[in-house]
PDB file of C-alpha atoms in Angstrom:
ATOM      1  CA  MET A   1      11.286 -20.026  57.358  1.00  0.00           C
ATOM      2  CA  THR A   2      10.428 -23.433  55.969  1.00  0.00           C
ATOM      3  CA  ASP A   3      10.667 -26.601  57.981  1.00  0.00           C
ATOM      4  CA  LEU A   4      12.975 -29.230  56.577  1.00  0.00           C
ATOM      5  CA  THR A   5      11.763 -32.747  56.066  1.00  0.00           C
ATOM      6  CA  LEU A   6      13.549 -35.673  57.673  1.00  0.00           C
ATOM      7  CA  SER A   7      15.267 -36.656  54.412  1.00  0.00           C
ATOM      8  CA  GLN A   8      16.503 -33.078  53.877  1.00  0.00           C
ATOM      9  CA  ARG A   9      17.904 -32.927  57.418  1.00  0.00           C
ATOM     10  CA  THR A  10      19.536 -36.324  56.905  1.00  0.00           C
ATOM     11  CA  GLN A  11      21.176 -35.127  53.693  1.00  0.00           C
ATOM     12  CA  GLN A  12      22.614 -32.101  55.513  1.00  0.00           C
ATOM     13  CA  LEU A  13      24.090 -34.190  58.348  1.00  0.00           C
ATOM     14  CA  PRO A  14      27.473 -34.929  56.678  1.00  0.00           C
ATOM     15  CA  ARG A  15      28.028 -31.263  55.948  1.00  0.00           C
ATOM     16  CA  LEU A  16      26.872 -29.913  59.298  1.00  0.00           C
ATOM     17  CA  HIS A  17      28.265 -32.577  61.655  1.00  0.00           C
ATOM     18  CA  PRO A  18      30.930 -34.665  59.879  1.00  0.00           C
ATOM     19  CA  ARG A  19      32.590 -35.932  63.065  1.00  0.00           C
ATOM     20  CA  ALA A  20      29.285 -37.036  64.551  1.00  0.00           C
ATOM     21  CA  LEU A  21      28.419 -38.876  61.352  1.00  0.00           C
ATOM     22  CA  LEU A  22      31.845 -40.535  61.274  1.00  0.00           C
ATOM     23  CA  LEU A  23      31.458 -41.613  64.907  1.00  0.00           C
ATOM     24  CA  LEU A  24      27.964 -42.945  64.229  1.00  0.00           C
ATOM     25  CA  ALA A  25      29.190 -44.879  61.179  1.00  0.00           C
ATOM     26  CA  GLY A  26      32.100 -46.327  63.159  1.00  0.00           C
ATOM     27  CA  LEU A  27      29.872 -47.415  66.022  1.00  0.00           C
ATOM     28  CA  THR A  28      27.381 -48.959  63.599  1.00  0.00           C
ATOM     29  CA  TRP A  29      30.187 -50.843  61.837  1.00  0.00           C
ATOM     30  CA  TRP A  30      31.560 -52.132  65.174  1.00  0.00           C
ATOM     31  CA  ALA A  31      28.099 -53.195  66.365  1.00  0.00           C
ATOM     32  CA  LEU A  32      27.437 -55.092  63.128  1.00  0.00           C
ATOM     33  CA  TYR A  33      30.832 -56.771  63.383  1.00  0.00           C
ATOM     34  CA  GLN A  34      30.115 -57.855  66.969  1.00  0.00           C
ATOM     35  CA  LEU A  35      26.745 -59.309  65.950  1.00  0.00           C
ATOM     36  CA  LEU A  36      28.136 -61.568  63.220  1.00  0.00           C
ATOM     37  CA  ILE A  37      28.741 -64.687  65.329  1.00  0.00           C
ATOM     38  CA  PRO A  38      25.474 -64.563  67.309  1.00  0.00           C
ATOM     39  CA  ALA A  39      23.471 -63.802  64.153  1.00  0.00           C
ATOM     40  CA  SER A  40      25.055 -66.608  62.141  1.00  0.00           C
ATOM     41  CA  GLU A  41      24.525 -69.095  64.980  1.00  0.00           C
ATOM     42  CA  SER A  42      20.881 -67.992  65.393  1.00  0.00           C
ATOM     43  CA  ILE A  43      20.160 -68.369  61.689  1.00  0.00           C
ATOM     44  CA  VAL A  44      21.707 -71.848  61.581  1.00  0.00           C
ATOM     45  CA  ALA A  45      19.788 -72.832  64.744  1.00  0.00           C
ATOM     46  CA  ALA A  46      16.530 -71.739  63.053  1.00  0.00           C
ATOM     47  CA  LEU A  47      17.230 -73.960  60.027  1.00  0.00           C
ATOM     48  CA  PRO A  48      16.339 -77.659  60.029  1.00  0.00           C
ATOM     49  CA  VAL A  49      20.040 -78.581  60.040  1.00  0.00           C
ATOM     50  CA  ASP A  50      22.077 -80.004  62.912  1.00  0.00           C
ATOM     51  CA  ARG A  51      24.736 -77.477  63.900  1.00  0.00           C
ATOM     52  CA  ALA A  52      27.233 -80.257  64.649  1.00  0.00           C
ATOM     53  CA  SER A  53      26.968 -81.667  61.098  1.00  0.00           C
ATOM     54  CA  HIS A  54      29.273 -80.681  58.260  1.00  0.00           C
ATOM     55  CA  LEU A  55      26.450 -78.831  56.514  1.00  0.00           C
ATOM     56  CA  GLY A  56      25.536 -76.936  59.694  1.00  0.00           C
ATOM     57  CA  GLY A  57      29.152 -75.943  60.279  1.00  0.00           C
ATOM     58  CA  ALA A  58      29.585 -74.880  56.671  1.00  0.00           C
ATOM     59  CA  LEU A  59      26.396 -72.807  56.771  1.00  0.00           C
ATOM     60  CA  GLN A  60      27.424 -71.144  60.019  1.00  0.00           C
ATOM     61  CA  PHE A  61      30.878 -70.390  58.615  1.00  0.00           C
ATOM     62  CA  PHE A  62      29.397 -68.989  55.377  1.00  0.00           C
ATOM     63  CA  LEU A  63      26.859 -66.845  57.222  1.00  0.00           C
ATOM     64  CA  TYR A  64      29.603 -65.540  59.504  1.00  0.00           C
ATOM     65  CA  ASP A  65      32.465 -65.120  57.059  1.00  0.00           C
ATOM     66  CA  THR A  66      30.697 -63.510  54.083  1.00  0.00           C
ATOM     67  CA  PRO A  67      29.386 -60.465  55.978  1.00  0.00           C
ATOM     68  CA  LYS A  68      32.681 -60.240  57.884  1.00  0.00           C
ATOM     69  CA  VAL A  69      34.664 -59.977  54.665  1.00  0.00           C
ATOM     70  CA  LEU A  70      32.228 -57.397  53.287  1.00  0.00           C
ATOM     71  CA  LEU A  71      32.474 -55.330  56.480  1.00  0.00           C
ATOM     72  CA  LEU A  72      36.268 -55.483  56.443  1.00  0.00           C
ATOM     73  CA  LEU A  73      36.352 -54.523  52.766  1.00  0.00           C
ATOM     74  CA  THR A  74      34.029 -51.598  53.469  1.00  0.00           C
ATOM     75  CA  ALA A  75      36.317 -50.395  56.254  1.00  0.00           C
ATOM     76  CA  ALA A  76      39.429 -50.820  54.101  1.00  0.00           C
ATOM     77  CA  VAL A  77      37.904 -48.934  51.167  1.00  0.00           C
ATOM     78  CA  PHE A  78      36.749 -46.127  53.457  1.00  0.00           C
ATOM     79  CA  VAL A  79      40.128 -45.762  55.166  1.00  0.00           C
ATOM     80  CA  MET A  80      42.033 -45.897  51.875  1.00  0.00           C
ATOM     81  CA  GLY A  81      39.669 -43.310  50.406  1.00  0.00           C
ATOM     82  CA  MET A  82      40.379 -41.001  53.324  1.00  0.00           C
ATOM     83  CA  ILE A  83      44.132 -41.541  52.991  1.00  0.00           C
ATOM     84  CA  ASN A  84      43.989 -41.048  49.234  1.00  0.00           C
ATOM     85  CA  SER A  85      42.050 -37.783  49.495  1.00  0.00           C
ATOM     86  CA  TYR A  86      44.446 -36.537  52.206  1.00  0.00           C
ATOM     87  CA  VAL A  87      47.533 -37.450  50.154  1.00  0.00           C
ATOM     88  CA  MET A  88      46.029 -35.866  47.043  1.00  0.00           C
ATOM     89  CA  ALA A  89      45.270 -32.645  48.939  1.00  0.00           C
ATOM     90  CA  VAL A  90      48.788 -32.496  50.345  1.00  0.00           C
ATOM     91  CA  SER A  91      50.309 -33.305  46.956  1.00  0.00           C
ATOM     92  CA  LEU A  92      48.273 -30.657  45.174  1.00  0.00           C
ATOM     93  CA  GLY A  93      49.132 -28.131  47.857  1.00  0.00           C
ATOM     94  CA  ILE A  94      52.848 -28.816  47.488  1.00  0.00           C
ATOM     95  CA  VAL A  95      52.705 -28.800  43.685  1.00  0.00           C
ATOM     96  CA  THR A  96      50.872 -25.483  43.537  1.00  0.00           C
ATOM     97  CA  ARG A  97      53.343 -23.913  45.957  1.00  0.00           C
ATOM     98  CA  VAL A  98      56.309 -25.185  43.969  1.00  0.00           C
ATOM     99  CA  ILE A  99      54.766 -23.857  40.745  1.00  0.00           C
ATOM    100  CA  ALA A 100      54.654 -20.434  42.391  1.00  0.00           C
ATOM    101  CA  LEU A 101      58.465 -20.554  42.468  1.00  0.00           C
ATOM    102  CA  SER A 102      58.903 -21.560  38.832  1.00  0.00           C
ATOM    103  CA  LEU A 103      60.886 -19.524  36.316  1.00  0.00           C
ATOM    104  CA  PRO A 104      57.846 -18.709  34.112  1.00  0.00           C
ATOM    105  CA  GLU A 105      56.075 -17.388  37.218  1.00  0.00           C
ATOM    106  CA  MET A 106      59.042 -15.168  38.029  1.00  0.00           C
ATOM    107  CA  ILE A 107      59.180 -13.860  34.454  1.00  0.00           C
ATOM    108  CA  LEU A 108      55.488 -12.980  34.600  1.00  0.00           C
ATOM    109  CA  LEU A 109      55.909 -11.313  37.976  1.00  0.00           C
ATOM    110  CA  ARG A 110      58.920  -9.338  36.670  1.00  0.00           C
ATOM    111  CA  LYS A 111      56.574  -7.496  34.294  1.00  0.00           C
ATOM    112  CA  VAL A 112      54.507  -6.089  37.184  1.00  0.00           C
ATOM    113  CA  LEU A 113      56.765  -6.155  40.275  1.00  0.00           C
ATOM    114  CA  LYS A 114      60.207  -4.967  41.263  1.00  0.00           C
ATOM    115  CA  VAL A 115      63.013  -7.530  41.681  1.00  0.00           C
ATOM    116  CA  ARG A 116      63.215  -6.945  45.440  1.00  0.00           C
ATOM    117  CA  LEU A 117      59.501  -7.686  45.867  1.00  0.00           C
ATOM    118  CA  ILE A 118      59.803 -10.832  43.718  1.00  0.00           C
ATOM    119  CA  ALA A 119      62.721 -12.012  45.886  1.00  0.00           C
ATOM    120  CA  THR A 120      60.635 -11.379  49.021  1.00  0.00           C
ATOM    121  CA  PHE A 121      57.737 -13.331  47.500  1.00  0.00           C
ATOM    122  CA  ALA A 122      60.015 -16.244  46.561  1.00  0.00           C
ATOM    123  CA  GLY A 123      61.538 -16.266  50.071  1.00  0.00           C
ATOM    124  CA  VAL A 124      58.148 -16.284  51.790  1.00  0.00           C
ATOM    125  CA  VAL A 125      56.813 -19.070  49.547  1.00  0.00           C
ATOM    126  CA  ALA A 126      59.992 -21.150  49.984  1.00  0.00           C
ATOM    127  CA  ALA A 127      59.854 -20.674  53.777  1.00  0.00           C
ATOM    128  CA  GLY A 128      56.188 -21.709  53.717  1.00  0.00           C
ATOM    129  CA  ILE A 129      57.008 -24.867  51.771  1.00  0.00           C
ATOM    130  CA  LEU A 130      59.766 -25.775  54.233  1.00  0.00           C
ATOM    131  CA  LEU A 131      57.582 -25.009  57.248  1.00  0.00           C
ATOM    132  CA  VAL A 132      54.701 -27.135  55.929  1.00  0.00           C
ATOM    133  CA  GLY A 133      57.139 -29.959  55.140  1.00  0.00           C
ATOM    134  CA  TYR A 134      58.592 -29.911  58.654  1.00  0.00           C
ATOM    135  CA  LEU A 135      55.098 -29.685  60.135  1.00  0.00           C
ATOM    136  CA  PHE A 136      53.879 -32.756  58.202  1.00  0.00           C
ATOM    137  CA  ASN A 137      57.010 -34.674  59.166  1.00  0.00           C
ATOM    138  CA  ALA A 138      56.407 -33.827  62.819  1.00  0.00           C
ATOM    139  CA  VAL A 139      52.720 -34.751  62.672  1.00  0.00           C
ATOM    140  CA  LEU A 140      53.061 -37.922  60.622  1.00  0.00           C
TER     141      LEU A 140
END
């Protein structure tokens, strides 16, 4: 058995422990967000500019607000990506189930199955669609 390097283990982390990675990313994001004000004030204090002046206030605001906006945009893009992938998965799942009940599907099935078995298939698929719909309505 070969030993994995650190970069190989790091690349496998999202696949092996997705919840841990998500929690780590969320905690890192929160920690960075909490450090914005102290970091911006420290940077302005290290510059040869009076904090009480207009330039000092503008610099502190810029150094605070720019990373804040980038962090908020990162969070918004991540959350919308998760929602989009979830909605796409649900939509594709519903579409593929509905296609299973289409007339061309029934005509194709008629060539290999008896009518009673096709009716049973259609009933099970329709009940599955309704059950999944009620389940998503209850969860969401």
